[in-house]
Coordinates of C-alpha atoms in Angstrom, one line a residue:
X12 CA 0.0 0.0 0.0
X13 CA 1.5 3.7 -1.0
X14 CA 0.6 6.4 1.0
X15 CA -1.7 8.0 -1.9
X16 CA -4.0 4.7 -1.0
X17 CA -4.4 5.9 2.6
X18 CA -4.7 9.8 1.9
X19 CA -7.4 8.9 -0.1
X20 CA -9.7 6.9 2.0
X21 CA -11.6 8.6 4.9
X22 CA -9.4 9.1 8.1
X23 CA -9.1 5.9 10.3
X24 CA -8.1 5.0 13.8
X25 CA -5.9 2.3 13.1
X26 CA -2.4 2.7 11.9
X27 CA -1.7 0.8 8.7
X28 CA 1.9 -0.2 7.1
X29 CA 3.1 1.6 3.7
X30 CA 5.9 1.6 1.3
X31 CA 8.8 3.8 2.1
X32 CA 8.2 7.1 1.1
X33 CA 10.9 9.4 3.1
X34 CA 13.7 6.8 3.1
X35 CA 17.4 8.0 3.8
X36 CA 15.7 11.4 4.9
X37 CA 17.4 13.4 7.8
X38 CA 13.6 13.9 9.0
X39 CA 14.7 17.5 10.9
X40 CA 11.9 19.6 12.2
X41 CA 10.9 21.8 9.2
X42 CA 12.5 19.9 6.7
X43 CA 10.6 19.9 3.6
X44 CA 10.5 17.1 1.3
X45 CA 8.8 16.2 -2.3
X46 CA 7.1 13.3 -2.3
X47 CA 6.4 11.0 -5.3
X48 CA 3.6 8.6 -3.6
X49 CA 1.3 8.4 -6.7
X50 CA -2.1 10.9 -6.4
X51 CA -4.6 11.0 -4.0
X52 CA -8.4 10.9 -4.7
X53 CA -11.0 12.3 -3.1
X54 CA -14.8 12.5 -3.8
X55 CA -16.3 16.2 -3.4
X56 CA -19.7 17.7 -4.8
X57 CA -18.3 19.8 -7.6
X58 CA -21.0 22.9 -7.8
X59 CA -19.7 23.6 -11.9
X60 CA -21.1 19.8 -12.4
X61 CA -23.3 19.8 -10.2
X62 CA -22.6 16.2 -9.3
X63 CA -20.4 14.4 -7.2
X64 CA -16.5 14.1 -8.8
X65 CA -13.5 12.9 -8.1
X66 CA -11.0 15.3 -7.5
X67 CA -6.9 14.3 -8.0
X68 CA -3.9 15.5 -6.6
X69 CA -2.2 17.9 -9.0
X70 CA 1.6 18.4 -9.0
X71 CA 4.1 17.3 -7.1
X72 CA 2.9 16.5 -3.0
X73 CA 5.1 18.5 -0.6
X74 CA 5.4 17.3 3.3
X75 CA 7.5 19.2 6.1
X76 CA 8.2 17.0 9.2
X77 CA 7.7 18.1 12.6
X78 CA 9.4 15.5 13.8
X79 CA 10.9 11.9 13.3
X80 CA 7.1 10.7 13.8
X81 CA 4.8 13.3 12.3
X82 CA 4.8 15.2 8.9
X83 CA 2.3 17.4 7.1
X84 CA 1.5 17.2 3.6
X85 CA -0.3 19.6 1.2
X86 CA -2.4 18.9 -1.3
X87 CA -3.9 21.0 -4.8
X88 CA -7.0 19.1 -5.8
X89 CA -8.8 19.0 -9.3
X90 CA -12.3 17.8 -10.4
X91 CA -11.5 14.9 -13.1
X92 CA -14.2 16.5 -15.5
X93 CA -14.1 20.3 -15.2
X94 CA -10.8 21.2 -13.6
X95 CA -11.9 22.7 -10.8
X96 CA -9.8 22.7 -7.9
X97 CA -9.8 22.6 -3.8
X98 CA -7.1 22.5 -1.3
X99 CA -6.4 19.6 1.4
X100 CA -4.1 18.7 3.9
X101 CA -2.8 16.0 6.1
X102 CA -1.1 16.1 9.8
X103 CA 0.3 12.1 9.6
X104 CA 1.8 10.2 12.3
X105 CA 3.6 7.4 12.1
X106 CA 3.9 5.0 15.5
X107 CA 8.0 3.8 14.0
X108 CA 10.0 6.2 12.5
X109 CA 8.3 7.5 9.6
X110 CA 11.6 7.6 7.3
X111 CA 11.8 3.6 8.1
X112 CA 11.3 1.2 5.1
X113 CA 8.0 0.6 6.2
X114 CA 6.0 2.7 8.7
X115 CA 3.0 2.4 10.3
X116 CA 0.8 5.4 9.7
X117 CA -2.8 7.0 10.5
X118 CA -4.0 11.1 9.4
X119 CA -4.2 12.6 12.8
X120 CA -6.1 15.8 10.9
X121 CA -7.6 16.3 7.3
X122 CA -8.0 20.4 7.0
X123 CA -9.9 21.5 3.6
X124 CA -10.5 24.7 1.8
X125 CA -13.1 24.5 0.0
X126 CA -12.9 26.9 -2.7
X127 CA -16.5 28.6 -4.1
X128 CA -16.5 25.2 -6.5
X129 CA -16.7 22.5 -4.4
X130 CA -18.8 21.4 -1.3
X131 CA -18.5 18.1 0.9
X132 CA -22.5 17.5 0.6
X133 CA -24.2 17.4 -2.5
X134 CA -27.0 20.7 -2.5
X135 CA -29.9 18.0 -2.2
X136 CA -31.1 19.6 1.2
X137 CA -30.7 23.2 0.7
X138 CA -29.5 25.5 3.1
X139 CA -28.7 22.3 5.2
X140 CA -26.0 21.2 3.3
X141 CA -24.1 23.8 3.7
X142 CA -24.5 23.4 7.5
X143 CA -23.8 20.2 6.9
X144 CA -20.2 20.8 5.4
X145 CA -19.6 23.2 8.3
X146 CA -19.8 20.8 10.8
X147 CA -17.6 18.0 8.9
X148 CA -15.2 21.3 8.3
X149 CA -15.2 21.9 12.0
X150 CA -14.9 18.0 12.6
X151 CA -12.0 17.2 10.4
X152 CA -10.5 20.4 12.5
X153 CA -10.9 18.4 15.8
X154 CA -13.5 21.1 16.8
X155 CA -16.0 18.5 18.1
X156 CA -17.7 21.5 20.4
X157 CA -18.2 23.7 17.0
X158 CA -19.2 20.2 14.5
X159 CA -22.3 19.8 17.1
X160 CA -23.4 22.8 17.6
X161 CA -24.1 23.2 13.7
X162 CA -25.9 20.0 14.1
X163 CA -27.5 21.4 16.8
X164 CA -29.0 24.1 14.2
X165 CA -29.7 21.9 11.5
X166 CA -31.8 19.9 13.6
X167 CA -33.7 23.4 15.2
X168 CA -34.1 25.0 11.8
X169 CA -35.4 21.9 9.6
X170 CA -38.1 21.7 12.9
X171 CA -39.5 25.7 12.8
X172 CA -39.1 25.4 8.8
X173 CA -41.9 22.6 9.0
X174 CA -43.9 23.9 11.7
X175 CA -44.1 27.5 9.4
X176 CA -44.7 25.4 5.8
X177 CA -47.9 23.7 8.2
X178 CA -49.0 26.5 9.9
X179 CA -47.8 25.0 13.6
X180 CA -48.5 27.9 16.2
X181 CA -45.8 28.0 19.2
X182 CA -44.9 30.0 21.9
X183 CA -41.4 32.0 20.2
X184 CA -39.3 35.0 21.3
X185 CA -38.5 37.8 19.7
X186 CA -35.6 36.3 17.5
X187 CA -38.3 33.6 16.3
X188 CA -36.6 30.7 18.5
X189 CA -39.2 28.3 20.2
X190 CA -39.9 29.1 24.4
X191 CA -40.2 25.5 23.9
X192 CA -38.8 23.0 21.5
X193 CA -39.9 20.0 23.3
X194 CA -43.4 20.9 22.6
X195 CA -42.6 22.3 19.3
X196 CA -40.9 18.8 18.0
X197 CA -43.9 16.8 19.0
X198 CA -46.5 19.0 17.5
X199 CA -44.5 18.6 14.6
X200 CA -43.9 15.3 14.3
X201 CA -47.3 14.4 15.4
X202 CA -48.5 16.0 11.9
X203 CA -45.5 15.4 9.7
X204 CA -43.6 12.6 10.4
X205 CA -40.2 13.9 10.5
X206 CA -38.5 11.6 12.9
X207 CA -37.2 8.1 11.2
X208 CA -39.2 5.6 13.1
X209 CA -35.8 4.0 14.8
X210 CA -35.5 7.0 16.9
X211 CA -38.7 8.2 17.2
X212 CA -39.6 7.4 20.7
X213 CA -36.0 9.2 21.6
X214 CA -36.3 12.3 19.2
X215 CA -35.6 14.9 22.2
X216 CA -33.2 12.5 23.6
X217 CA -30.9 13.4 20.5
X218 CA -31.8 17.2 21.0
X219 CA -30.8 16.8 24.6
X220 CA -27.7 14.9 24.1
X221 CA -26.4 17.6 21.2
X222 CA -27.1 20.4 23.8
X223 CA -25.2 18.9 26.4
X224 CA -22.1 18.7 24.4
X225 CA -22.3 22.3 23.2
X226 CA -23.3 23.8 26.9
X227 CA -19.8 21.6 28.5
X228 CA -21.3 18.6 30.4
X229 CA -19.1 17.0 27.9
X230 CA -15.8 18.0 26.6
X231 CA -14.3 18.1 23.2
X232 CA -13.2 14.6 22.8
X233 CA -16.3 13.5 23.5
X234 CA -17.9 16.0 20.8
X235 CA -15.5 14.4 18.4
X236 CA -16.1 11.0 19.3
X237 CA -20.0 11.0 19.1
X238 CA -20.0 13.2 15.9
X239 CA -20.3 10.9 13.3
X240 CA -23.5 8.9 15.0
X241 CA -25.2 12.3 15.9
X242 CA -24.7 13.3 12.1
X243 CA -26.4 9.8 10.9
X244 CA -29.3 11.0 12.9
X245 CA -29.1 14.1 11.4
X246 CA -29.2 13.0 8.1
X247 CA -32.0 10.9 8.4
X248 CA -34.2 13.6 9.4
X249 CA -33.0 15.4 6.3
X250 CA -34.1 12.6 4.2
X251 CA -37.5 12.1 6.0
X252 CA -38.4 15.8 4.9
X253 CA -36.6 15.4 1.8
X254 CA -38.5 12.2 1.2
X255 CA -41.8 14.1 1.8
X256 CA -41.6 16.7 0.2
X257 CA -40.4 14.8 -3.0
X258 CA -43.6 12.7 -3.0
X259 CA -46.0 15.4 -2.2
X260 CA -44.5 17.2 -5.2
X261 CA -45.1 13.6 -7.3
X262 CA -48.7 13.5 -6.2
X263 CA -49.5 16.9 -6.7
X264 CA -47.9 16.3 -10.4
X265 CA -50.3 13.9 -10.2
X266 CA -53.2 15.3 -9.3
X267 CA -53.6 12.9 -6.4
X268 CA -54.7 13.8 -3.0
X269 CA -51.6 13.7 -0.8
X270 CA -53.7 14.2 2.6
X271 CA -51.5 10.8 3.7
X272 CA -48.7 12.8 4.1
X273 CA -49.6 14.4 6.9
X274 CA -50.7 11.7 8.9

């Protein structure tokens, strides 16, 4: 395995052995080092296609060390089909010294910016998805406190939006918020169904739990370590409303009576 195959998967836990790649390198802090590792790949939504691309390392990769065990590498990214291009980079660690013949490595941080071309999520769920590439932008920054708290939005905002498109009345202050999102959830969810039915029972539960990270009763390891489940739960309240409102704009194509939907 060369070290392209490992920038261009997903970040993992475990470390996992590559070829060589900085052999018969001093490996001083700040020493900075082409690297001919083959090119990465990565999958972004590419707004000029307006489809999901894969985007490849251009040029030559570049790494500084900060020490025997850790390097950084940058990256220049271009969509396959209209040249487009986005910016990555890597903080990688290596548990043997990483100029050995073989090290053992994991990304310890993927940073992106994302140029006015690209997005991480796909424009499917509106405004949502760019929420939703904030928090994986503040996640793949180890800011677990700051990923939540735009799920934490996502999961207010796609509630009031429903309530206003039925005409649910409830209690708000002056800056529109809810007095009471409890209340406000299950009025909503009574009449629209936007809870997937696995969670259901538990739909403030998830509120309560993303609140409690933001307001410190946990701290930011623990943000970053639930992120990924709360974001699945997220998600799958986007595609319940998503789903909805795709088959309500079928039947009403139609001409059929979509009164089901709200039941």
């Amino acid at each position: 395995m060369r070290l392209s195959d490992v920038l261009s998967k997903p970040p993992q836990k475990e470390y996992l052995q590559v070829d060589g790649f900085l052999q018969g390198k001093q490996g001083n802090i700040g020493q900075q080092v082409n690297l001919s590792v083959g090119n990465i790949a990565l999958n972004y939504f590419c707004i000029k296609c307006d489809d999901l691309r894969t985007y490849y390392s251009k040029g030559k990769l570049t790494s500084i060390f900060v020490d025997k065990n850790t390097i950084s590498v940058d990256a220049v990214l271009e969509c396959g089909a209209c040249k487009s291009c986005t910016q990555a980079w890597f903080i990688i660690h290596s548990k043997n010294d990483i100029t050995s013949i073989a090290p053992e490595i994991r990304i310890i941080n993927l940073g992106r910016h994302l140029s006015d071309d690209v997005a991480i999520h796909s424009s499917k769920y509106g405004e949502y998805s760019l929420l939703l590439d904030k928090a994986e932008l503040a996640y793949s920054n180890n800011l677990g406190a700051g990923a939540i708290i735009y799920l934490r939005k996502i999961y207010e905002k796609i509630t009031i939006y429903t309530a206003q498109q039925m005409n649910i009345q409830y209690d708000q202050y002056e800056n529109g918020n809810p007095k009471n999102f409890r209340e406000l959830l299950e009025k909503v969810d009574e009449q629209c169904n936007i809870i997937p039915p696995e969670f259901k029972r538990n739909k403030y539960d998830l509120f309560r739990k993303l609140s409690g990270l933001i307001h410190g009763t946990c701290d930011e390891n623990l943000g970053l370590q639930y992120y990924e489940a709360l974001n699945r739960l997220i998600v799958g309240i986007l595609e319940e409303v998503s789903n909805r409102e795709e088959l309500k704009s079928a039947l009403t194509q139609l001409g059929i009576d979509g009164g089901g939907l709200n039941e």
